[in-house]
Every structure is written in C-alpha cells, then in structure tokens.
The first five atom37 places (N, CA, C, CB, O) and aatype in JSON, in Angstrom:
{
  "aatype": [20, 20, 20, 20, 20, 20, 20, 20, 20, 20, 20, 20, 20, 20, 20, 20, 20, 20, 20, 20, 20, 20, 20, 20, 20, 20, 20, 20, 20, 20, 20, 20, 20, 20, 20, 20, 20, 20, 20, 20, 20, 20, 20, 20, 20, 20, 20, 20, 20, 20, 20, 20, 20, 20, 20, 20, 20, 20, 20, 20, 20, 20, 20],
  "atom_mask": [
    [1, 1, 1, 1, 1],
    [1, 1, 1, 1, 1],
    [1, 1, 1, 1, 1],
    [1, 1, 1, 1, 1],
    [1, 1, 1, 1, 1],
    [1, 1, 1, 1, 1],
    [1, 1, 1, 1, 1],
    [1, 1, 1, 1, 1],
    [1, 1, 1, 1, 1],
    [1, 1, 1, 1, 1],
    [1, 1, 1, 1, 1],
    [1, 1, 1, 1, 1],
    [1, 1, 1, 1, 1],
    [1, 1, 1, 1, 1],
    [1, 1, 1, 1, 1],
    [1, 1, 1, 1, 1],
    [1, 1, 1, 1, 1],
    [1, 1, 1, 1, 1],
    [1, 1, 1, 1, 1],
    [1, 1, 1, 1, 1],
    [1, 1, 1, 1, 1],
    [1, 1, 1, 1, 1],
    [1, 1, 1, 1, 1],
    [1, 1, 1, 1, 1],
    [1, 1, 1, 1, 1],
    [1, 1, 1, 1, 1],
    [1, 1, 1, 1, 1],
    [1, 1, 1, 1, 1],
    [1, 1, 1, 1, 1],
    [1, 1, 1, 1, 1],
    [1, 1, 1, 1, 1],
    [1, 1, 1, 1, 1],
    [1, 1, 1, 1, 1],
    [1, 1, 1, 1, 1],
    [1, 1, 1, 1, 1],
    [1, 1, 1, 1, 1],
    [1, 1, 1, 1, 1],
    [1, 1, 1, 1, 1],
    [1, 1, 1, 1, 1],
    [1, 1, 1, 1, 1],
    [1, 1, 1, 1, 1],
    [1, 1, 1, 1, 1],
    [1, 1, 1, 1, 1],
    [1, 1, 1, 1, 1],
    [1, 1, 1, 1, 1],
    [1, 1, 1, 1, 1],
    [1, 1, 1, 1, 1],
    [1, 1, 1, 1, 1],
    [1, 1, 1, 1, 1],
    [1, 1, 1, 1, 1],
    [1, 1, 1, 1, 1],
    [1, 1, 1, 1, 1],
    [1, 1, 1, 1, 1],
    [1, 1, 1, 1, 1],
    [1, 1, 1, 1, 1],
    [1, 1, 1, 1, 1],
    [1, 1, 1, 1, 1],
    [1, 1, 1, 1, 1],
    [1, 1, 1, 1, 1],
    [1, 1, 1, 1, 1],
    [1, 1, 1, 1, 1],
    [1, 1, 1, 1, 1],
    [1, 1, 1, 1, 1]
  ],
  "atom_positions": [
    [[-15.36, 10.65, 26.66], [-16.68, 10.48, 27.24], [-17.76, 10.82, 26.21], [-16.83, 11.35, 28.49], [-18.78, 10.15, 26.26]],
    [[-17.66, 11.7, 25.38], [-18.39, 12.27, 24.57], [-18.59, 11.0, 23.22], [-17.64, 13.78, 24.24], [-19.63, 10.53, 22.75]],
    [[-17.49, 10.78, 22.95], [-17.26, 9.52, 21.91], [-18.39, 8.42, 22.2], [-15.64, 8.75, 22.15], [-19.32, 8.18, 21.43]],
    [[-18.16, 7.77, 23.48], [-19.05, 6.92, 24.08], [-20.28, 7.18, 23.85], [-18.92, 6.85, 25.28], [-20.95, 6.43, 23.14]],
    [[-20.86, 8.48, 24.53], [-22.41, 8.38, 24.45], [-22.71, 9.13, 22.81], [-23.26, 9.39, 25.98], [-23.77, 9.76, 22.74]],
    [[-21.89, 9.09, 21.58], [-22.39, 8.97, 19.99], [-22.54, 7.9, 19.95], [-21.6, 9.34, 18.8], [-23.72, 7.7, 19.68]],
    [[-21.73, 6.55, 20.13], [-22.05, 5.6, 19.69], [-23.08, 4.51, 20.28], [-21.05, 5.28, 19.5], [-23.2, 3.4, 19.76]],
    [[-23.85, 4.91, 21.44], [-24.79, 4.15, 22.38], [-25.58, 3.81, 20.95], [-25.7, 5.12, 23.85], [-25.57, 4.37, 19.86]],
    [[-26.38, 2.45, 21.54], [-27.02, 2.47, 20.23], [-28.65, 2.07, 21.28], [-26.2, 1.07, 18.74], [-28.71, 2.05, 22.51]],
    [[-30.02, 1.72, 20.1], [-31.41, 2.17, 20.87], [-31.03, 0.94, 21.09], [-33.02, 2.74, 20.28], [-30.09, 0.44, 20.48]],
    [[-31.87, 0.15, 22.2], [-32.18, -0.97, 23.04], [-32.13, -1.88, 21.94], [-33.55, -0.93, 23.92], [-31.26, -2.75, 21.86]],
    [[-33.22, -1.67, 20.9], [-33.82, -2.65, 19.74], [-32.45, -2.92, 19.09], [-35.09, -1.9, 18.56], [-31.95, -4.03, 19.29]],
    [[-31.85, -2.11, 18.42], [-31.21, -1.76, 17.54], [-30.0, -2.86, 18.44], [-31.11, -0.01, 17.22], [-29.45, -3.74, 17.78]],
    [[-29.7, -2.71, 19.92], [-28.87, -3.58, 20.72], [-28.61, -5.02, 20.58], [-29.28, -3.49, 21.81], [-27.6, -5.71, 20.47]],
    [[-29.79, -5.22, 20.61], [-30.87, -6.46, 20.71], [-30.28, -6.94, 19.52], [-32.7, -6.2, 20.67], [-29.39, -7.78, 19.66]],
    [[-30.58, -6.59, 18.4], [-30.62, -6.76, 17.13], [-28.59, -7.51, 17.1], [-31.19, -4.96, 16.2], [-28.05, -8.6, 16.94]],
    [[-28.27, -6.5, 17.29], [-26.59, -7.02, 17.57], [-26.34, -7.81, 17.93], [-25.8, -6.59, 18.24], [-26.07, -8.77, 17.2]],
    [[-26.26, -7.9, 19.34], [-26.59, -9.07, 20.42], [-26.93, -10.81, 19.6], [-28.24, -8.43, 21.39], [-26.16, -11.77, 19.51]],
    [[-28.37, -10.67, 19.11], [-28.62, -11.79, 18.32], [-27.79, -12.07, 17.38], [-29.69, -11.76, 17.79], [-27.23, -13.16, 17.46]],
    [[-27.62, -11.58, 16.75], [-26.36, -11.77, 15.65], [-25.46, -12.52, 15.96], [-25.61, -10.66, 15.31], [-25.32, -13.67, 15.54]],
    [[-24.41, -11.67, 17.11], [-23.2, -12.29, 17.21], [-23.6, -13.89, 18.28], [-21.99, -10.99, 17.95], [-22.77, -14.74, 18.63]],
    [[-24.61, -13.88, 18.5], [-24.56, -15.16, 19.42], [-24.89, -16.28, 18.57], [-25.58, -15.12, 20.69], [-24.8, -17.42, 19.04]],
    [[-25.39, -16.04, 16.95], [-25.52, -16.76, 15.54], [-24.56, -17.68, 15.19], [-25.51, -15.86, 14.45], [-24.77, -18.65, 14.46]],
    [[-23.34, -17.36, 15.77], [-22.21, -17.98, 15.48], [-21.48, -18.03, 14.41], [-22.34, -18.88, 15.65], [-20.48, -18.74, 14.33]],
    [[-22.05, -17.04, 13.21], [-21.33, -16.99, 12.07], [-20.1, -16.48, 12.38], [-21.95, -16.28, 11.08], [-19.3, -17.09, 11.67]],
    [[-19.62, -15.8, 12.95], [-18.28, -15.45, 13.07], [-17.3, -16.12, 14.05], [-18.29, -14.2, 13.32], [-16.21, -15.6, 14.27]],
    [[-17.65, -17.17, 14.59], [-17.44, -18.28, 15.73], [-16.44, -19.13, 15.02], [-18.88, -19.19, 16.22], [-16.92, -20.27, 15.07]],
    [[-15.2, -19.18, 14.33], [-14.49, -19.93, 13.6], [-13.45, -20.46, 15.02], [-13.81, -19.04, 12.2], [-12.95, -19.83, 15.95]],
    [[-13.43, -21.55, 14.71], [-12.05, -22.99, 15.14], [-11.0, -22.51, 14.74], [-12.06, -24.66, 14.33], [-10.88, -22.06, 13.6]],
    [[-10.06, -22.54, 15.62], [-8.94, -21.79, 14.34], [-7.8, -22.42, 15.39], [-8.92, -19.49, 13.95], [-7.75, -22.28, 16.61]],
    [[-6.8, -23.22, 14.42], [-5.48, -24.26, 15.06], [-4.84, -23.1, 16.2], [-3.96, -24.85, 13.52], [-5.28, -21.95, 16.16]],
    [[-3.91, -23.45, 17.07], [-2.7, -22.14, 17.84], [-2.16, -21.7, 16.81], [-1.31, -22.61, 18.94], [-1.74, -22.24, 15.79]],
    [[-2.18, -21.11, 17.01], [-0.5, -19.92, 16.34], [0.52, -20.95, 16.59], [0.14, -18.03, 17.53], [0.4, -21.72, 17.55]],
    [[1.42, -21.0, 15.87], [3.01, -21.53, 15.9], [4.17, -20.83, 15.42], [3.14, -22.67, 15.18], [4.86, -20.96, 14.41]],
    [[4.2, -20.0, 16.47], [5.54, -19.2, 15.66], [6.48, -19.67, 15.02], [6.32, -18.53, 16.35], [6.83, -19.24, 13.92]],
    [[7.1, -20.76, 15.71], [8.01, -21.83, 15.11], [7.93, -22.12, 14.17], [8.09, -22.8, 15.48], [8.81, -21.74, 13.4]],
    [[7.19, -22.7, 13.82], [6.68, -23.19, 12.31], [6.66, -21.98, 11.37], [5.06, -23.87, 12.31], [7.41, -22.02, 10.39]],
    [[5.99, -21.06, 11.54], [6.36, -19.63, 10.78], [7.42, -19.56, 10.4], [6.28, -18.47, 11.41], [7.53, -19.61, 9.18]],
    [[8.79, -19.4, 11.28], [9.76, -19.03, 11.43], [10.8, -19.87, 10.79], [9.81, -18.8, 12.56], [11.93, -19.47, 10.49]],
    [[10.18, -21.46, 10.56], [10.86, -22.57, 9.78], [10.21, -22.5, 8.55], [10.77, -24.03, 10.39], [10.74, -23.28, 7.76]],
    [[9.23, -21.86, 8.04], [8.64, -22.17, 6.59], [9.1, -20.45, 5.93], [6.47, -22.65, 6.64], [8.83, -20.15, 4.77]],
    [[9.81, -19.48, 6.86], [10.22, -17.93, 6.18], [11.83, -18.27, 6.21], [9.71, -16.22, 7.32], [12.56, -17.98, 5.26]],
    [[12.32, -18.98, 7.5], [13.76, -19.61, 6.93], [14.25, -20.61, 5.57], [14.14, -20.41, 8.0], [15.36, -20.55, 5.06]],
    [[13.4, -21.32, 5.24], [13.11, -22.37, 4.22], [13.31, -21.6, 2.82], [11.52, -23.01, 4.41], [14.21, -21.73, 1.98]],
    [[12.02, -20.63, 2.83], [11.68, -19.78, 1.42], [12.89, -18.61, 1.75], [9.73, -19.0, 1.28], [12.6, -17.7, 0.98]],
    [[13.81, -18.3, 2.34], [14.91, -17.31, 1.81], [15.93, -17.91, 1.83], [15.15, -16.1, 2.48], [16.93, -17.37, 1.36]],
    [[16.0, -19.16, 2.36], [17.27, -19.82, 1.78], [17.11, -20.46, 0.66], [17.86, -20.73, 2.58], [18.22, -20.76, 0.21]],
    [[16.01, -20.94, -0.22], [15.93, -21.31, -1.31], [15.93, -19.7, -1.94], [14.73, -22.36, -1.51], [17.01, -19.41, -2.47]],
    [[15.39, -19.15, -1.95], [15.42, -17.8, -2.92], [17.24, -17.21, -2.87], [14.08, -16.33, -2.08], [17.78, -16.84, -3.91]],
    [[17.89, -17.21, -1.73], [19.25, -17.23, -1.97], [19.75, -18.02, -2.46], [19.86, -17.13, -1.22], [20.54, -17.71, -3.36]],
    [[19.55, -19.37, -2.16], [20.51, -20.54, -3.26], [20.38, -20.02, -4.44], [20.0, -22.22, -3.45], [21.27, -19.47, -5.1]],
    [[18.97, -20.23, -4.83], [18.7, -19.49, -6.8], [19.62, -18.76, -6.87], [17.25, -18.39, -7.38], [20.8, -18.95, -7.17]],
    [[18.75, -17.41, -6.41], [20.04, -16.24, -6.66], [21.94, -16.78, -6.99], [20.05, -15.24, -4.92], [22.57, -16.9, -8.04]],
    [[22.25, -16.94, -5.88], [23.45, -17.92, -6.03], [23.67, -18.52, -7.49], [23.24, -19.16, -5.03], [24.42, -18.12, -8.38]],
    [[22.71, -19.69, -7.48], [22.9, -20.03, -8.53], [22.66, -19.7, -9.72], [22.71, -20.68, -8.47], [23.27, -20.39, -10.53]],
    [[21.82, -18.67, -10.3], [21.79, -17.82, -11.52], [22.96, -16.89, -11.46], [20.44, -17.0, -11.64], [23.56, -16.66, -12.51]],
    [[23.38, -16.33, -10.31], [24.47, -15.85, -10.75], [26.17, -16.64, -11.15], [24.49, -14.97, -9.81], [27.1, -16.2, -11.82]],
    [[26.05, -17.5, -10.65], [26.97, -18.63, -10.91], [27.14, -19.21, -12.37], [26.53, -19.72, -10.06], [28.04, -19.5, -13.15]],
    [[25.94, -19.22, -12.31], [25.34, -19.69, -14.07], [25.81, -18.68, -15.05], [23.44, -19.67, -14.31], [26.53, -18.74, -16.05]],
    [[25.09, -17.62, -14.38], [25.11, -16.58, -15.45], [27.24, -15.88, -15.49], [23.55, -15.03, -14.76], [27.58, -15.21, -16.46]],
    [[28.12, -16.16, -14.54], [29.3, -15.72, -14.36], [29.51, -14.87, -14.36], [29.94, -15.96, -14.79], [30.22, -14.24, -15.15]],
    [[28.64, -14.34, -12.94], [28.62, -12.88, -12.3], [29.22, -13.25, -11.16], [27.17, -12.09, -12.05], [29.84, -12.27, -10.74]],
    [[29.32, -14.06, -10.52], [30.13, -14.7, -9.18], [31.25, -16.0, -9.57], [28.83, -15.42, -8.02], [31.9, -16.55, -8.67]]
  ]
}
C-alpha cells in the first residue's frame, strides 16, 4: 500500500504520460508467435551443428 501511494504521480505530470502513450510510438504490428516454427528452425540448427560435429570428427578419425 505504501509502494502505491510513492509512485502516484501530479495530475500534469499524468497527463503528460497519458499523451505519450496514446502517440503511438510504441504501438508496433507484430506477426503471432509460432511456436512451431521456433521449434522447427532450433530442431534444424542442432541437427546441422551435430551432423558437423559428426562429421569433423569422422574426418578428423576420432569416431
């Protein structure tokens, strides 16, 4: 409760905020989330980073 009324701020000073965020600069479009797709482009990059591996060690005739 105490937290709350430090951070009240003056009317003006409100105001002042208020206008801002209704400016729209921070108003970004932004595609869904696709976990899927995440989850197919982090499967992708560690099975290529294991093949390498694999294959430098193959190369190199450590495996």
């Amino acid at each position: 409760m105490m937290e709350n009324e430090h951070n009240k701020l003056y009317p003006e000073d409100q105001a002042k905020v208020d206008a801002f965020l209704k400016q729209g600069y921070n108003n970004v479009e932004r595609k869904p989330y696709r976990p899927l797709k995440l989850l197919g482009i982090l499967l992708i990059m560690v099975s290529t980073i294991s093949v390498g591996a694999l294959l430098l060690a193959w190369i190199s005739g450590i495996h």
